[in-house]
XYZ file of C-alpha atoms in Angstrom:
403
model
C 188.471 97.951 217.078
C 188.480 98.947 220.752
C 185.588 101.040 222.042
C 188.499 103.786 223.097
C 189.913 104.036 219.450
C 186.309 104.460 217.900
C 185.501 107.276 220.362
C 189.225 108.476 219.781
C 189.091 108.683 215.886
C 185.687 110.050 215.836
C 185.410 112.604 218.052
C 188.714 113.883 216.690
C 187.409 113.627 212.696
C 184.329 115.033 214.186
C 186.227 117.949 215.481
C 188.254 118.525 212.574
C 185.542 118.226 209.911
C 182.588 120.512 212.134
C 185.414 123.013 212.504
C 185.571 123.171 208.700
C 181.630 123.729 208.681
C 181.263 126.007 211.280
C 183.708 128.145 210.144
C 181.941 128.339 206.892
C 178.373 128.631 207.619
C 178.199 132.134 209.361
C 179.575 133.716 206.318
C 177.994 131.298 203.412
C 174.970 132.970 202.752
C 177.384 136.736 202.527
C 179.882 134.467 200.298
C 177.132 133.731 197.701
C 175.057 137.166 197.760
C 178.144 138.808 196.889
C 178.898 136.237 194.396
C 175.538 136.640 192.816
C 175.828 140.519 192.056
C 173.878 140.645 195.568
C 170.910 138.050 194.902
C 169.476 137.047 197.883
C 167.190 134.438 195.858
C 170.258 133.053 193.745
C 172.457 133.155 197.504
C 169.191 131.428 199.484
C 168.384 128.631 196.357
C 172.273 127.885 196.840
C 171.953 127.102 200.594
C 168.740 125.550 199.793
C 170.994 122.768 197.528
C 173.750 122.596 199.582
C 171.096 121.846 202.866
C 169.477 118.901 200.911
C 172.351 117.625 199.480
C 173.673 117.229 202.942
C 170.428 115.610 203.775
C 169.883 113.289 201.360
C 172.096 112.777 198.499
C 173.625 109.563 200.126
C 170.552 108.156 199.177
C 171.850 107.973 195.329
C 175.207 106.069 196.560
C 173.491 103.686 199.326
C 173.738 100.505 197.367
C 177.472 100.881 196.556
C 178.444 101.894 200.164
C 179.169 98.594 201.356
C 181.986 98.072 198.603
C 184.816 99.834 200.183
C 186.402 100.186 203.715
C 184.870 102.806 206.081
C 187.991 104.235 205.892
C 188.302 105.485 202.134
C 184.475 105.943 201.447
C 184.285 108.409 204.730
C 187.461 110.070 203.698
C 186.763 110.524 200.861
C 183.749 112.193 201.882
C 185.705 114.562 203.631
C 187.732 115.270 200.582
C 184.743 116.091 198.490
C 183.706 118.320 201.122
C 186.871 119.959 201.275
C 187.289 120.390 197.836
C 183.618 121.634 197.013
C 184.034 124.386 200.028
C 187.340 124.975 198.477
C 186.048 125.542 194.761
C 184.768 128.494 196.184
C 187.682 130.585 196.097
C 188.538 129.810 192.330
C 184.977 131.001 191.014
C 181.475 132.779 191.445
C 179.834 131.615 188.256
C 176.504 130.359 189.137
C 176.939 126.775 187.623
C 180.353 125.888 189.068
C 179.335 127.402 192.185
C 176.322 125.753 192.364
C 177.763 121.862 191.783
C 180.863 122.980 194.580
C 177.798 123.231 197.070
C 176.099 119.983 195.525
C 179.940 118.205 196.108
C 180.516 119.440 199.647
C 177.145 118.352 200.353
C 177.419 114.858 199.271
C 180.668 114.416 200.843
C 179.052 115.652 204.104
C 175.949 113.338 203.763
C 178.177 109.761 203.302
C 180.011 111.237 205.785
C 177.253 111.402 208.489
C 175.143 108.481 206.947
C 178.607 105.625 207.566
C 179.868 107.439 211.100
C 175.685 106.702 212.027
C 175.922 102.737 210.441
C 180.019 102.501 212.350
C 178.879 103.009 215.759
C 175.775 101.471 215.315
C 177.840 98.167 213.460
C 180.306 98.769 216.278
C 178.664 98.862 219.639
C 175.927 96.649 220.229
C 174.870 98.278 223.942
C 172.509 101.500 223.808
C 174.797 103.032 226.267
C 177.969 102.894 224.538
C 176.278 104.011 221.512
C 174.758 106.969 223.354
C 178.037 108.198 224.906
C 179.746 108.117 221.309
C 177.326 110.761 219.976
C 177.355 112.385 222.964
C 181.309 112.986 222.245
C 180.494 114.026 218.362
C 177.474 116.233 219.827
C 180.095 118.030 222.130
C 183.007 118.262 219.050
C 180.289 120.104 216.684
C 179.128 122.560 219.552
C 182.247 123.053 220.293
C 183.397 124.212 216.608
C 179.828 126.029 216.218
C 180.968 128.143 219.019
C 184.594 128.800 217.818
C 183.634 128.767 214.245
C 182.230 132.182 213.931
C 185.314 134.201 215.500
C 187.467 132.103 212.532
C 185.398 133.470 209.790
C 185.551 136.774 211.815
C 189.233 136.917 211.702
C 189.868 134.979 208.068
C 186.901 136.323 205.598
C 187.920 140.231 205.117
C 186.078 142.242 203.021
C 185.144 140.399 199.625
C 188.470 137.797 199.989
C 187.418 134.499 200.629
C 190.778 132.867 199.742
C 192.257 132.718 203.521
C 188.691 130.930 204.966
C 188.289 128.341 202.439
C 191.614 127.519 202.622
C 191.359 126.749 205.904
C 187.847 124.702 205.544
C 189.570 122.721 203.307
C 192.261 121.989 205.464
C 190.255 121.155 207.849
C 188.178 118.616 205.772
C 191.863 116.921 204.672
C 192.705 116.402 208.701
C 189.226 114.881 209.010
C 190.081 112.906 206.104
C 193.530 111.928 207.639
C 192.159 111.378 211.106
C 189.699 108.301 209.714
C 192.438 107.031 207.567
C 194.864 106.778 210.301
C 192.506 105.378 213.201
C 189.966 103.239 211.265
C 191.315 99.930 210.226
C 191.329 99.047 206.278
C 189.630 95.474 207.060
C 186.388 96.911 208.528
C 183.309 97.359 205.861
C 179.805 98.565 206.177
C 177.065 95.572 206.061
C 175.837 95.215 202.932
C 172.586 96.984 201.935
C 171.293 93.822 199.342
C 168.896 91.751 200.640
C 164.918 91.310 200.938
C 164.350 93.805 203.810
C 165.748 96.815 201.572
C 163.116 96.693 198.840
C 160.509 99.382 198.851
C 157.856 97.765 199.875
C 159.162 96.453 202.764
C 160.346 99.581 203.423
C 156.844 101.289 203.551
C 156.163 98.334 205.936
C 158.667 99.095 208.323
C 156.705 102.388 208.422
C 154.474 100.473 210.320
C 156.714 99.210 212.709
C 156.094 99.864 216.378
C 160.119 101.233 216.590
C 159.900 103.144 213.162
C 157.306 105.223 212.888
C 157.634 106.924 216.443
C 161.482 107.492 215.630
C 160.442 109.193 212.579
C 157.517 111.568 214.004
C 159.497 112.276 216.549
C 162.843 113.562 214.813
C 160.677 115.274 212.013
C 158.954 117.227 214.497
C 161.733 117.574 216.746
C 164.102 118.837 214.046
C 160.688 121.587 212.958
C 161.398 122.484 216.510
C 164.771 122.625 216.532
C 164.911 124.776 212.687
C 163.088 127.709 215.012
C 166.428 128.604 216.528
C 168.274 129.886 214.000
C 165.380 130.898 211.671
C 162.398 132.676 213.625
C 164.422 132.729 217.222
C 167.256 134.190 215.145
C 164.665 136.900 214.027
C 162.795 137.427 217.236
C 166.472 138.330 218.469
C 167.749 140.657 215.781
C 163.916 142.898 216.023
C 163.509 142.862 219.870
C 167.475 142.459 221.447
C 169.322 145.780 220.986
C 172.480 145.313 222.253
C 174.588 143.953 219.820
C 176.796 141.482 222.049
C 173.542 140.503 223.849
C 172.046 138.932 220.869
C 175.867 137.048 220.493
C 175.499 135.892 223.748
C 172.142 134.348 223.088
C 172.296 132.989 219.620
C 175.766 131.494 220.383
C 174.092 130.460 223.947
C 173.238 126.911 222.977
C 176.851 125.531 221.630
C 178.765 126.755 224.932
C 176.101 125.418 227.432
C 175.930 121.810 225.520
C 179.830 121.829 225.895
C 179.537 122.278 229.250
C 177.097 119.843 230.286
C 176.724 117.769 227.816
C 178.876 114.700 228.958
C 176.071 115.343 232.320
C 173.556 114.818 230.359
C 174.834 111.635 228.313
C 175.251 110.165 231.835
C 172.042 110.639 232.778
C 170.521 109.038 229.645
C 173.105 106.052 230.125
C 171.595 105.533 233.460
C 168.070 105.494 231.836
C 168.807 103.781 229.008
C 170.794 100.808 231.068
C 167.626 100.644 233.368
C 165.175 100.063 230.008
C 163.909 103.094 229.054
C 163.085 103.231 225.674
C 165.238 105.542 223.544
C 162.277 107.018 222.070
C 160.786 108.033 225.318
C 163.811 109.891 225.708
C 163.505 110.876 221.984
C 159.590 112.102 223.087
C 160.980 113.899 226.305
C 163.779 115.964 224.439
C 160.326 117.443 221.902
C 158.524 118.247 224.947
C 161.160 120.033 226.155
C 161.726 122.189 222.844
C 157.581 122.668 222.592
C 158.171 124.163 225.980
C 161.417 126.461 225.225
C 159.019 127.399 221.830
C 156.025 128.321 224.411
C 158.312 130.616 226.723
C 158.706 132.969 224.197
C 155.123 133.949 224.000
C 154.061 133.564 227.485
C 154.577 137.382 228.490
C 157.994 137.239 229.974
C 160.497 140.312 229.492
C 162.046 140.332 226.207
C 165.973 139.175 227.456
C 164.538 137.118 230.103
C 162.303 134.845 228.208
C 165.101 134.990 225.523
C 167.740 133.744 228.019
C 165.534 130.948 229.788
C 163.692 129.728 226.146
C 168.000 129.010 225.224
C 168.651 127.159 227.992
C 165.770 125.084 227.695
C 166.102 124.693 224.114
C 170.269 123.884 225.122
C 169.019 120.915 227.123
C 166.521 120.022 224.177
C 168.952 119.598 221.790
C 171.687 117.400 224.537
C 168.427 114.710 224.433
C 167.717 115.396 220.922
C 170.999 114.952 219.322
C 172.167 111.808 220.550
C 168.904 110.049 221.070
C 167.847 110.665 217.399
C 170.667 108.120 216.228
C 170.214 105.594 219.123
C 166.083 105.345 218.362
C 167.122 104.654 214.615
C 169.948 102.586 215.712
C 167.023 99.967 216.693
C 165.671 99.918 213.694
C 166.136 95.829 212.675
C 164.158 95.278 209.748
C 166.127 97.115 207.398
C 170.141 97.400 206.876
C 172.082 99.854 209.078
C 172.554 101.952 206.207
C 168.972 102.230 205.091
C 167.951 102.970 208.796
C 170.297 105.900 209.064
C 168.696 107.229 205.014
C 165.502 107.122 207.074
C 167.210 109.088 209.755
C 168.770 111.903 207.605
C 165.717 112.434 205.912
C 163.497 113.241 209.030
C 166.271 115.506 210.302
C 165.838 117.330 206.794
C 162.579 117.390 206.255
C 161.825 118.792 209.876
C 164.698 121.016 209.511
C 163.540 122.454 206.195
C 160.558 122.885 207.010
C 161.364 124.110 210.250
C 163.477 127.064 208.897
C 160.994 128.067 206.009
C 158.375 128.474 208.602
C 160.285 130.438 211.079
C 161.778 132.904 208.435
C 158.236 133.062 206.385
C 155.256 132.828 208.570
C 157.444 134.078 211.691
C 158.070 137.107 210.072
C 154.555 137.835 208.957
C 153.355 137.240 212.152
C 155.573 139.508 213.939
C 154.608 142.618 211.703
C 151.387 142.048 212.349
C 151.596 142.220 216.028
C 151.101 138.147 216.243
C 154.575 136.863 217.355
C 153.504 136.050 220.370
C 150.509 133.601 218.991
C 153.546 132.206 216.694
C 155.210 131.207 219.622
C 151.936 129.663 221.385
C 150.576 127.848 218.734
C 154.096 126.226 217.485
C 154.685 125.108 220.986
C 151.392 123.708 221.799
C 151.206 121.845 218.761
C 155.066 120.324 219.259
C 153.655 119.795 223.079
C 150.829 117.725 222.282
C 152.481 115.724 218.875
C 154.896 114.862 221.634
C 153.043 114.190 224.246
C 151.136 111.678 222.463
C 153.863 110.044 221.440
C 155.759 110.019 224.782
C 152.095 107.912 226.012
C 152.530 105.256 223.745
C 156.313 105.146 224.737
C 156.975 102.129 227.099
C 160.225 101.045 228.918
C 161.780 97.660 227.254
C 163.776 95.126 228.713
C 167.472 95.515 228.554
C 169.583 92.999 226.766
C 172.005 91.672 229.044
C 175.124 92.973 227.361
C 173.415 96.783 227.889
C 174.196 96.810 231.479
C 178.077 96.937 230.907
């Protein structure tokens, strides 16, 4: 498969399938309060299971990946997904809502854990690899931008039957897009042999490439979890204008469709001339420690706001991308058990991430503290970072990463 038709199919499935999430998640949380008789701790234990199920569930089905095509065991991925999300509309009974999360979650985790092991399997040169998830990174901002104004126009009142109809519909054209640009032959490497047990495992914790990549994304992704959890909050108590606080929560999305592609060329450039992806990984955590650490230095209210989102914008261009080339590296364990290790950072930091900035945030705030919130969180993601981005070093590039 050409390098064209990979980017092709998955940047459209990529589009297709984000638009389907983005569309939901603005309203999810509303959908199950109101289908809980108004519970925010039923509605937020929910999202809690839906988040880790999209994190790690894929972990249950790892050793029976390999066994079918990319193209049926990612579409049908997409088809759980769209199904779960669309179970939605024909109940609101705890239980059956509750395993329609779990579903759409698991579909979304094999999902993400085979698109990580295809390009990796695929492209052998950092570069190429780099620009692919730049393309995906620019299809889900785009539908996180759009996705809102959908569930604006198709979740009325208490009806949910016009939204998840079309999430589901747009899970089935992700479905069809892999299915019609993937070819049948092409399998994922299989996860049996000696470097998958555990204990090799742990020992690949040790590994010079491993245990960097994982710091980094777990505290990157704690980072990152501020923006729509404390950030989020800090914006809703200080920002009155109504279509100002739009502007900067839905900030990040429009500016990494913008410049995005910039920014991929500039890490191509680095990448080709041996930079390690996990200096780049290290720079993109500075650069959110320092978007946290604007917040609290003083500035006005909308103009710290405004310059902590474009900083945190250019954060997450790095982070993105460079998350899945670092763990690409990864040699001593299959492609699929490298990209487990992946998803599991990104959830852990994330999850952690979002409890702290919507518990300890929130304290802080009403007791005159946000400010020291702000300060500490950044200095500490500044200085995990930085040490980190000392030990990083630039390797030589292979030969075939110059084309």
């Amino acid at each position: 498969m050409s390098d064209t038709t990979l980017r092709r199919t998955l940047g459209v499935n990529y589009l297709c399938c984000q638009f389907g999430k983005f569309s939901l998640m603005p309203v999810l949380a509303v959908m199950l309060a109101r289908g809980s008789e108004g519970s925010t701790s039923a509605a937020g234990f929910r999202m809690f299971a839906f988040l880790m199920c999209v994190g790690l569930s894929s972990l249950l089905v790892s050793r029976w990946l390999p066994r079918l095509p990319y193209a049926v065991t990612m579409a049908a991925g997409m088809v759980c997904s769209g199904a779960g999300f669309g179970a939605l509309a024909f109940t609101d009974r705890p239980v059956p809502v509750l395993f329609a999360l779990c579903l759409a979650g698991f579909g979304n985790s094999v999902h993400g854990v085979l698109v990580r092991v295809l390009v990796a399997e695929s492209l052998a040169a950092e570069a190429a690899r780099n620009s692919v998830y730049g393309i995906l990174q620019i299809a889900t901002n785009a539908a996180a931008a759009l996705g809102p104004f959908i569930a604006g126009v198709l979740y009325v009142g208490s009806d949910n039957r016009s939204l998840l109809a079309f999430v589901g519909s747009a899970y089935l054209a992700a479905a069809v897009s892999l299915l019609v640009g993937l070819p049948f032959g092409l399998r994922p490497p299989s996860t049996v042999r000696r470097t998958d047990g555990a204990r090799t495992r742990l020992r690949t914790l040790r590994d010079p490439e491993c245990l960097p990549a994982i710091v980094l994304t777990t505290v990157g992704a704690f980072a990152y979890g501020q923006f729509y959890s404390a950030f989020a909050l800090f914006v809703a108590l200080t920002v009155e204008p109504a279509m100002l606080r739009a502007v900067l929560l839905g900030g990040p999305p429009i500016l990494i469709v913008l410049f995005q592609s910039g920014v991929t060329a500039l890490t191509n450039r680095r990448l080709r001339a041996g930079t390690a992806p996990q200096a780049l990984l290290a720079l993109s955590v500075i650069a959110f420690g320092v978007g946290i650490a604007l917040l609290g230095v003083g500035l006005p209210v909308v103009t710290g706001a405004a310059v902590a989102v474009a900083v945190f914008a250019f954060a997450e261009m790095l982070f993105g991308p460079m998350v899945s080339v670092a763990f690409n590296r990864l040699t001593n364990v299959s492609p699929i058990t490298s990209s487990n290790f992946q998803g599991v950072s990104l959830t852990t930091g994330e999850a952690l991430g979002s409890l702290s900035g919507g518990a300890v945030f929130l304290a802080c705030h009403h007791h005159g503290a946000g400010d020291w919130y702000w300060l500490a969180l950044g200095a500490a993601t500044l200085a995990g970072a930085g040490l980190h981005f000392a030990r990083s070093r630039a390797t030589p590039v292979r030969p075939e990463e110059r084309h």
